[in-house]
mmCIF file of C-alpha atoms in Angstrom:
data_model
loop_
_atom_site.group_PDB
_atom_site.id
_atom_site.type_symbol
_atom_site.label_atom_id
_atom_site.label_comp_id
_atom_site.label_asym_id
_atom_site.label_seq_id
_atom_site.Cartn_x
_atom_site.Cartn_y
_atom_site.Cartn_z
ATOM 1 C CA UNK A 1 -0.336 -16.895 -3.638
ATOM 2 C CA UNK A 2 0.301 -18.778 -0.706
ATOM 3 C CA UNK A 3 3.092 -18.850 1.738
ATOM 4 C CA UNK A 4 5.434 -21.498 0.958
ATOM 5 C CA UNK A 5 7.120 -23.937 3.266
ATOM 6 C CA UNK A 6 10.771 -21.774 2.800
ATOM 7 C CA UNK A 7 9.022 -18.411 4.267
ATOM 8 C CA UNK A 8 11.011 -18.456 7.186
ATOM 9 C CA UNK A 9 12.243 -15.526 9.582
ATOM 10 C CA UNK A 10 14.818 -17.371 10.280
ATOM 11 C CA UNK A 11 15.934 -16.612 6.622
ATOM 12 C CA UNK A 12 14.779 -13.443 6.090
ATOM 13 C CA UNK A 13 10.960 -13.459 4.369
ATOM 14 C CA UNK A 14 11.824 -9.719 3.357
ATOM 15 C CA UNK A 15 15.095 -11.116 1.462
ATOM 16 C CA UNK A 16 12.804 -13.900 -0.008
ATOM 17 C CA UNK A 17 10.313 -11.443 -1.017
ATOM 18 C CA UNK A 18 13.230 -9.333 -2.465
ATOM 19 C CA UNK A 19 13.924 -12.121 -4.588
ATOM 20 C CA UNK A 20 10.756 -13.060 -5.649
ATOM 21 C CA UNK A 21 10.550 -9.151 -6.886
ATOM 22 C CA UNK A 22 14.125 -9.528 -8.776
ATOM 23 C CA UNK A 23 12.156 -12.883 -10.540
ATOM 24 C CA UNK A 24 9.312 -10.783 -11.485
ATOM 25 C CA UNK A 25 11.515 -7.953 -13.146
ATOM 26 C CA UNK A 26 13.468 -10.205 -14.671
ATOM 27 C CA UNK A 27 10.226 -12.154 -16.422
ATOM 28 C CA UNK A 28 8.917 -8.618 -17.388
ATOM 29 C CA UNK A 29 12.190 -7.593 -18.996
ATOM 30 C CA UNK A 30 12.403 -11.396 -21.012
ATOM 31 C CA UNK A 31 8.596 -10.388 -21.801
ATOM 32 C CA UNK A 32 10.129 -7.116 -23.492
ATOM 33 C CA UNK A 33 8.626 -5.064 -20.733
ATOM 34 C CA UNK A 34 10.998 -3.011 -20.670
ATOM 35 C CA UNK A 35 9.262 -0.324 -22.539
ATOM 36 C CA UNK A 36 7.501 2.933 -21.821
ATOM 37 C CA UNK A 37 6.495 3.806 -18.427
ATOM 38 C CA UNK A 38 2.643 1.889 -17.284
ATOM 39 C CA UNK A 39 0.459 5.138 -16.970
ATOM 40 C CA UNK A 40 -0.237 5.605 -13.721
ATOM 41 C CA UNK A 41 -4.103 6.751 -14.137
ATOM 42 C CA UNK A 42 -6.012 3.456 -13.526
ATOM 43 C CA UNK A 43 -7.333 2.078 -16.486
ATOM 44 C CA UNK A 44 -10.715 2.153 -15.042
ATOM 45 C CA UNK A 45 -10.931 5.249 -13.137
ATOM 46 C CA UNK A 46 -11.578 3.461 -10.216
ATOM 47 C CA UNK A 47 -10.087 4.060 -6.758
ATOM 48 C CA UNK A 48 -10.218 1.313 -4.109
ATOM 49 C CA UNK A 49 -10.246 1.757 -0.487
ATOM 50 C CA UNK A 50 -9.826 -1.840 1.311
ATOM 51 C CA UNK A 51 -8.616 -2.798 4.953
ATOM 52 C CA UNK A 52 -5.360 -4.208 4.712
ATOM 53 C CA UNK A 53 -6.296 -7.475 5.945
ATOM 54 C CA UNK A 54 -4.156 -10.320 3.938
ATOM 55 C CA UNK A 55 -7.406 -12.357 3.424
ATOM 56 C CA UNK A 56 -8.470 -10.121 0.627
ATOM 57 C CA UNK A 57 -7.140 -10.289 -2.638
ATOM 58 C CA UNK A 58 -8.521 -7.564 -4.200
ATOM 59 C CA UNK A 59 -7.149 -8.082 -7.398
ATOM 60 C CA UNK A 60 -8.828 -11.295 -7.715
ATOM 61 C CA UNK A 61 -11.958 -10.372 -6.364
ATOM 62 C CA UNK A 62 -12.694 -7.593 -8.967
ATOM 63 C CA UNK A 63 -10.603 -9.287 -11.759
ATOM 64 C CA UNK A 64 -7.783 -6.342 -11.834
ATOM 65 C CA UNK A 65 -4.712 -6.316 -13.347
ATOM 66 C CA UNK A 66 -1.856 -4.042 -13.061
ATOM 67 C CA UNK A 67 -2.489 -0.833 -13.704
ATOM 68 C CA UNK A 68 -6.457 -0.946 -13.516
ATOM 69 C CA UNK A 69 -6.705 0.945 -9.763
ATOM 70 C CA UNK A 70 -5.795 2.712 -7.691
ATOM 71 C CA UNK A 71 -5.775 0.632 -4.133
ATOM 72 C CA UNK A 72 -5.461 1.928 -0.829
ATOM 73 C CA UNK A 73 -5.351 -0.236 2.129
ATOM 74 C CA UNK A 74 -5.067 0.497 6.206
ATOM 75 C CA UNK A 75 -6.359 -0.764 9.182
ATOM 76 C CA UNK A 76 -10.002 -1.528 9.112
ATOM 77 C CA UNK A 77 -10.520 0.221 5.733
ATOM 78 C CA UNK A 78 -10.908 3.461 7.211
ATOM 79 C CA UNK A 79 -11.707 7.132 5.752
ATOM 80 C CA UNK A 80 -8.412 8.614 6.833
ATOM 81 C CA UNK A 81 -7.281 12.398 6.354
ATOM 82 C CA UNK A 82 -4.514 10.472 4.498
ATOM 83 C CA UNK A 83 -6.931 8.168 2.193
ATOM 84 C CA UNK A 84 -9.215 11.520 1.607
ATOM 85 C CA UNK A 85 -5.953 13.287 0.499
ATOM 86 C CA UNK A 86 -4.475 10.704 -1.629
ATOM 87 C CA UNK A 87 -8.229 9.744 -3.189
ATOM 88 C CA UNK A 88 -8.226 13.821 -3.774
ATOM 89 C CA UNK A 89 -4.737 12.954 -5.876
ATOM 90 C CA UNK A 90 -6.305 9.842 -7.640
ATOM 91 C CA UNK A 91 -8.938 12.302 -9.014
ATOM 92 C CA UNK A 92 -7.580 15.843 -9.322
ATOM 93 C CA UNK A 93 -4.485 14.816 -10.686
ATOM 94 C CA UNK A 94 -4.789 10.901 -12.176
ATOM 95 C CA UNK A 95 -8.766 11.238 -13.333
ATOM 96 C CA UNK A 96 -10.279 8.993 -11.444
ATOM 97 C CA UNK A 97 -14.302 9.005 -11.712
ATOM 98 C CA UNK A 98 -15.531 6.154 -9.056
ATOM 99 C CA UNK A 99 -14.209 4.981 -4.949
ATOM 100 C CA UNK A 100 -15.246 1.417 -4.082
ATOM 101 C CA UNK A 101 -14.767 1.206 -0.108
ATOM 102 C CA UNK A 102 -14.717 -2.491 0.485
ATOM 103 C CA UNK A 103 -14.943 -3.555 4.483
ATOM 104 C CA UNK A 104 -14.947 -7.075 5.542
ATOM 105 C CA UNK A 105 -17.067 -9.737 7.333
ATOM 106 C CA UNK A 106 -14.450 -11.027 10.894
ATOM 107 C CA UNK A 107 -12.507 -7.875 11.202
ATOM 108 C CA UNK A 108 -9.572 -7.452 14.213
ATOM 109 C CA UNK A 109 -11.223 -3.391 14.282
ATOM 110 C CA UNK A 110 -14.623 -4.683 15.248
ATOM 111 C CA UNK A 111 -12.586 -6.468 18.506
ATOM 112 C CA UNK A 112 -10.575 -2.859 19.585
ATOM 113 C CA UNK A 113 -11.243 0.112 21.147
ATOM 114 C CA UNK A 114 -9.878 3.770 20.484
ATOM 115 C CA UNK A 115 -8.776 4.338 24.197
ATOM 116 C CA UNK A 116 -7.636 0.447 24.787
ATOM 117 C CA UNK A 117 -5.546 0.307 21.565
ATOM 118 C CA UNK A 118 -4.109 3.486 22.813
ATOM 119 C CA UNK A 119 -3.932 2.581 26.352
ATOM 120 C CA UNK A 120 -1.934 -0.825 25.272
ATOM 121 C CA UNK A 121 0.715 0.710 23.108
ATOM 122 C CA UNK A 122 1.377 3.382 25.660
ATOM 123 C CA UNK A 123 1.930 0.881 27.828
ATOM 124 C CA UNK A 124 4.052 -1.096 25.637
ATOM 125 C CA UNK A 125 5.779 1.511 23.890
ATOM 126 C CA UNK A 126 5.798 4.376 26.938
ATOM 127 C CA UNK A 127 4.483 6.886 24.287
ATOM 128 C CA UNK A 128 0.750 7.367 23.922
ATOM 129 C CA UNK A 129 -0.165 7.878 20.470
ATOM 130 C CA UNK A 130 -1.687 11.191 19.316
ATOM 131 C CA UNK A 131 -3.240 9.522 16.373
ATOM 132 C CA UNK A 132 -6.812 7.715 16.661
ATOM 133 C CA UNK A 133 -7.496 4.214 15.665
ATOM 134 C CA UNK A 134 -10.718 4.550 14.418
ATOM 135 C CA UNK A 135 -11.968 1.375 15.229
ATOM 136 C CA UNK A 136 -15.607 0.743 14.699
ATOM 137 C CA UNK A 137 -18.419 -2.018 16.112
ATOM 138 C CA UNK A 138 -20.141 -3.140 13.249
ATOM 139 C CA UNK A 139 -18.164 -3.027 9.247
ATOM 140 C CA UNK A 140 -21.541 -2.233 7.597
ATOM 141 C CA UNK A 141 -22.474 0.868 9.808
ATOM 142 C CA UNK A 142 -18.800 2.154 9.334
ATOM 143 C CA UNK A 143 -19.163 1.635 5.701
ATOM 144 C CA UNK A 144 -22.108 3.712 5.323
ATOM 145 C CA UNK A 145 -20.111 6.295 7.539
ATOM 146 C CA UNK A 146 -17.516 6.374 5.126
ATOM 147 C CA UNK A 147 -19.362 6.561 2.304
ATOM 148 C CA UNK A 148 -21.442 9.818 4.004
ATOM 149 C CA UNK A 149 -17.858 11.249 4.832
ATOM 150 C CA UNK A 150 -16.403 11.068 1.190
ATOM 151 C CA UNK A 151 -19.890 12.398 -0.685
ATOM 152 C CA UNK A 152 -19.390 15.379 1.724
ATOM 153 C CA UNK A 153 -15.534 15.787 1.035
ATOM 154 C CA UNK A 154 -14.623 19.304 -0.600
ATOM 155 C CA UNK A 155 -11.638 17.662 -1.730
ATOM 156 C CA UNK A 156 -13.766 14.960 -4.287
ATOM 157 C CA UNK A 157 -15.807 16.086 -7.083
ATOM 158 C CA UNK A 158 -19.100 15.917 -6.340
ATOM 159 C CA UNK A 159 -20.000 13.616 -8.942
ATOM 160 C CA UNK A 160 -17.834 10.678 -7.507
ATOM 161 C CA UNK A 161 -19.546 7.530 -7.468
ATOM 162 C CA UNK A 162 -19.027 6.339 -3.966
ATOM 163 C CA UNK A 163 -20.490 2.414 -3.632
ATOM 164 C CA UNK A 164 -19.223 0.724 -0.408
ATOM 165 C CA UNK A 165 -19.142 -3.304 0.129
ATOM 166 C CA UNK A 166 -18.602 -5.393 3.273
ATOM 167 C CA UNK A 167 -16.555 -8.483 2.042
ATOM 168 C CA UNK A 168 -17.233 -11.834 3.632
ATOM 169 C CA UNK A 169 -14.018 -13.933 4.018
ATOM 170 C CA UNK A 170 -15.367 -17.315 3.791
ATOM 171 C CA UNK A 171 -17.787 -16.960 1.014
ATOM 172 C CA UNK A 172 -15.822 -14.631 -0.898
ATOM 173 C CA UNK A 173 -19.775 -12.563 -1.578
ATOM 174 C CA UNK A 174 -19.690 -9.155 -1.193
ATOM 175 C CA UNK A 175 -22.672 -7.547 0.203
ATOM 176 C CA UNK A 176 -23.564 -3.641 -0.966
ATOM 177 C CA UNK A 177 -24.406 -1.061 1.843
ATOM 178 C CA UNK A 178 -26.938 1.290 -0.227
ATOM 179 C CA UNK A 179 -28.470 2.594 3.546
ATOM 180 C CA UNK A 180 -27.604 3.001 6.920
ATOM 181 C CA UNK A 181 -27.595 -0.150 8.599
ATOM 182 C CA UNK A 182 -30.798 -1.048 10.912
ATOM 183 C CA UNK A 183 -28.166 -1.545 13.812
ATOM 184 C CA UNK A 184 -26.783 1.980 13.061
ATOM 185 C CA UNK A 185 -30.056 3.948 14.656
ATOM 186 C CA UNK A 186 -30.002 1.520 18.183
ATOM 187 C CA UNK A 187 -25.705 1.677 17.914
ATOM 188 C CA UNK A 188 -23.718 4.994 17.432
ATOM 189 C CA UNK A 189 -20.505 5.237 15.957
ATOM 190 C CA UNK A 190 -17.968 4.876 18.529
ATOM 191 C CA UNK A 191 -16.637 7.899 20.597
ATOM 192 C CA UNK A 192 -13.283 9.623 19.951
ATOM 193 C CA UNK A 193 -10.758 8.891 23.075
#
């Protein structure tokens, strides 16, 4: 869906959005949704890790509906402590079987640093942040990084299927990472600040 003309700020695009979520209830009621509870174990026992970047619509790209996944999203599409811990949730305790990372071609984390990000927002902010951005030089080679870091997890069975993707935003193709990228061997990961 795209942004209409009315999304303003000037308005309020939370109180439009709020609105747009009262219309949705309200069509799922009239649809006698009101029923049971949705489980919440994804119909296909797949987790998805994706950056949060609005140009992918993840739902549409793997033909989801609600209820079929479990999809986490942050900056970059990053292995987290906090995506290891809640995919260690989506398994232990909701069943899922499979993680599909899912990285993407133009990314704003291929254009930062750990220690300028940081360096920036202290400035801006006057409080340096103890947390690391994990930004990364090349999607693919952090791709295969995650997938390494979640087939050695103690937290995930070791019989997770762990495929990771780098989605490119104009053509919509995704592209499987099955090795570690060419680039990876001549470029190392990038330093902790």
């Amino acid at each position: 869906m795209s942004a209409p003309e009315d999304l303003g700020h000037a308005q309020g695009t939370t109180d439009i959005l709020l609105g747009r979520a009262a219309s949705f209830a309200a069509r799922r009621r009239a649809a006698g949704g009101g029923g049971p509870a949705r489980p919440a174990s994804p119909a296909t026992g797949v987790a998805i890790v994706a950056c949060m970047d609005a140009r992918i619509n993840l739902e549409a790209i793997f033909g989801l509906a609600e209820g079929d996944a479990h999809i986490l999203r942050n900056a970059g599409g990053v292995v987290t402590e906090d995506i290891e811990r809640s995919l260690a949730v989506s398994q232990h305790a909701l069943g899922t079987t499979e993680i599909i990372l899912v990285h993407h071609t133009r990314c704003g984390m291929e254009t930062l640093t750990d220690e300028g990000f940081r360096a920036s927002l202290a400035e801006r902010t006057g409080v340096r942040p103890a947390w690391r951005l994990q930004a990364f030089t090349s999607a693919a080679q952090d791709v295969w990084r995650s997938i390494t870091v979640l087939r050695s997890s103690p937290f995930l069975r070791a019989s997770t299927s762990v495929r990771g993707f780098v989605y490119d935003v104009e053509t919509g193709e995704l592209d499987e990472i099955t090795e570690i990228p060419r680039s990876a061997a001549a470029e190392p990961t990038q330093a902790t600040a």
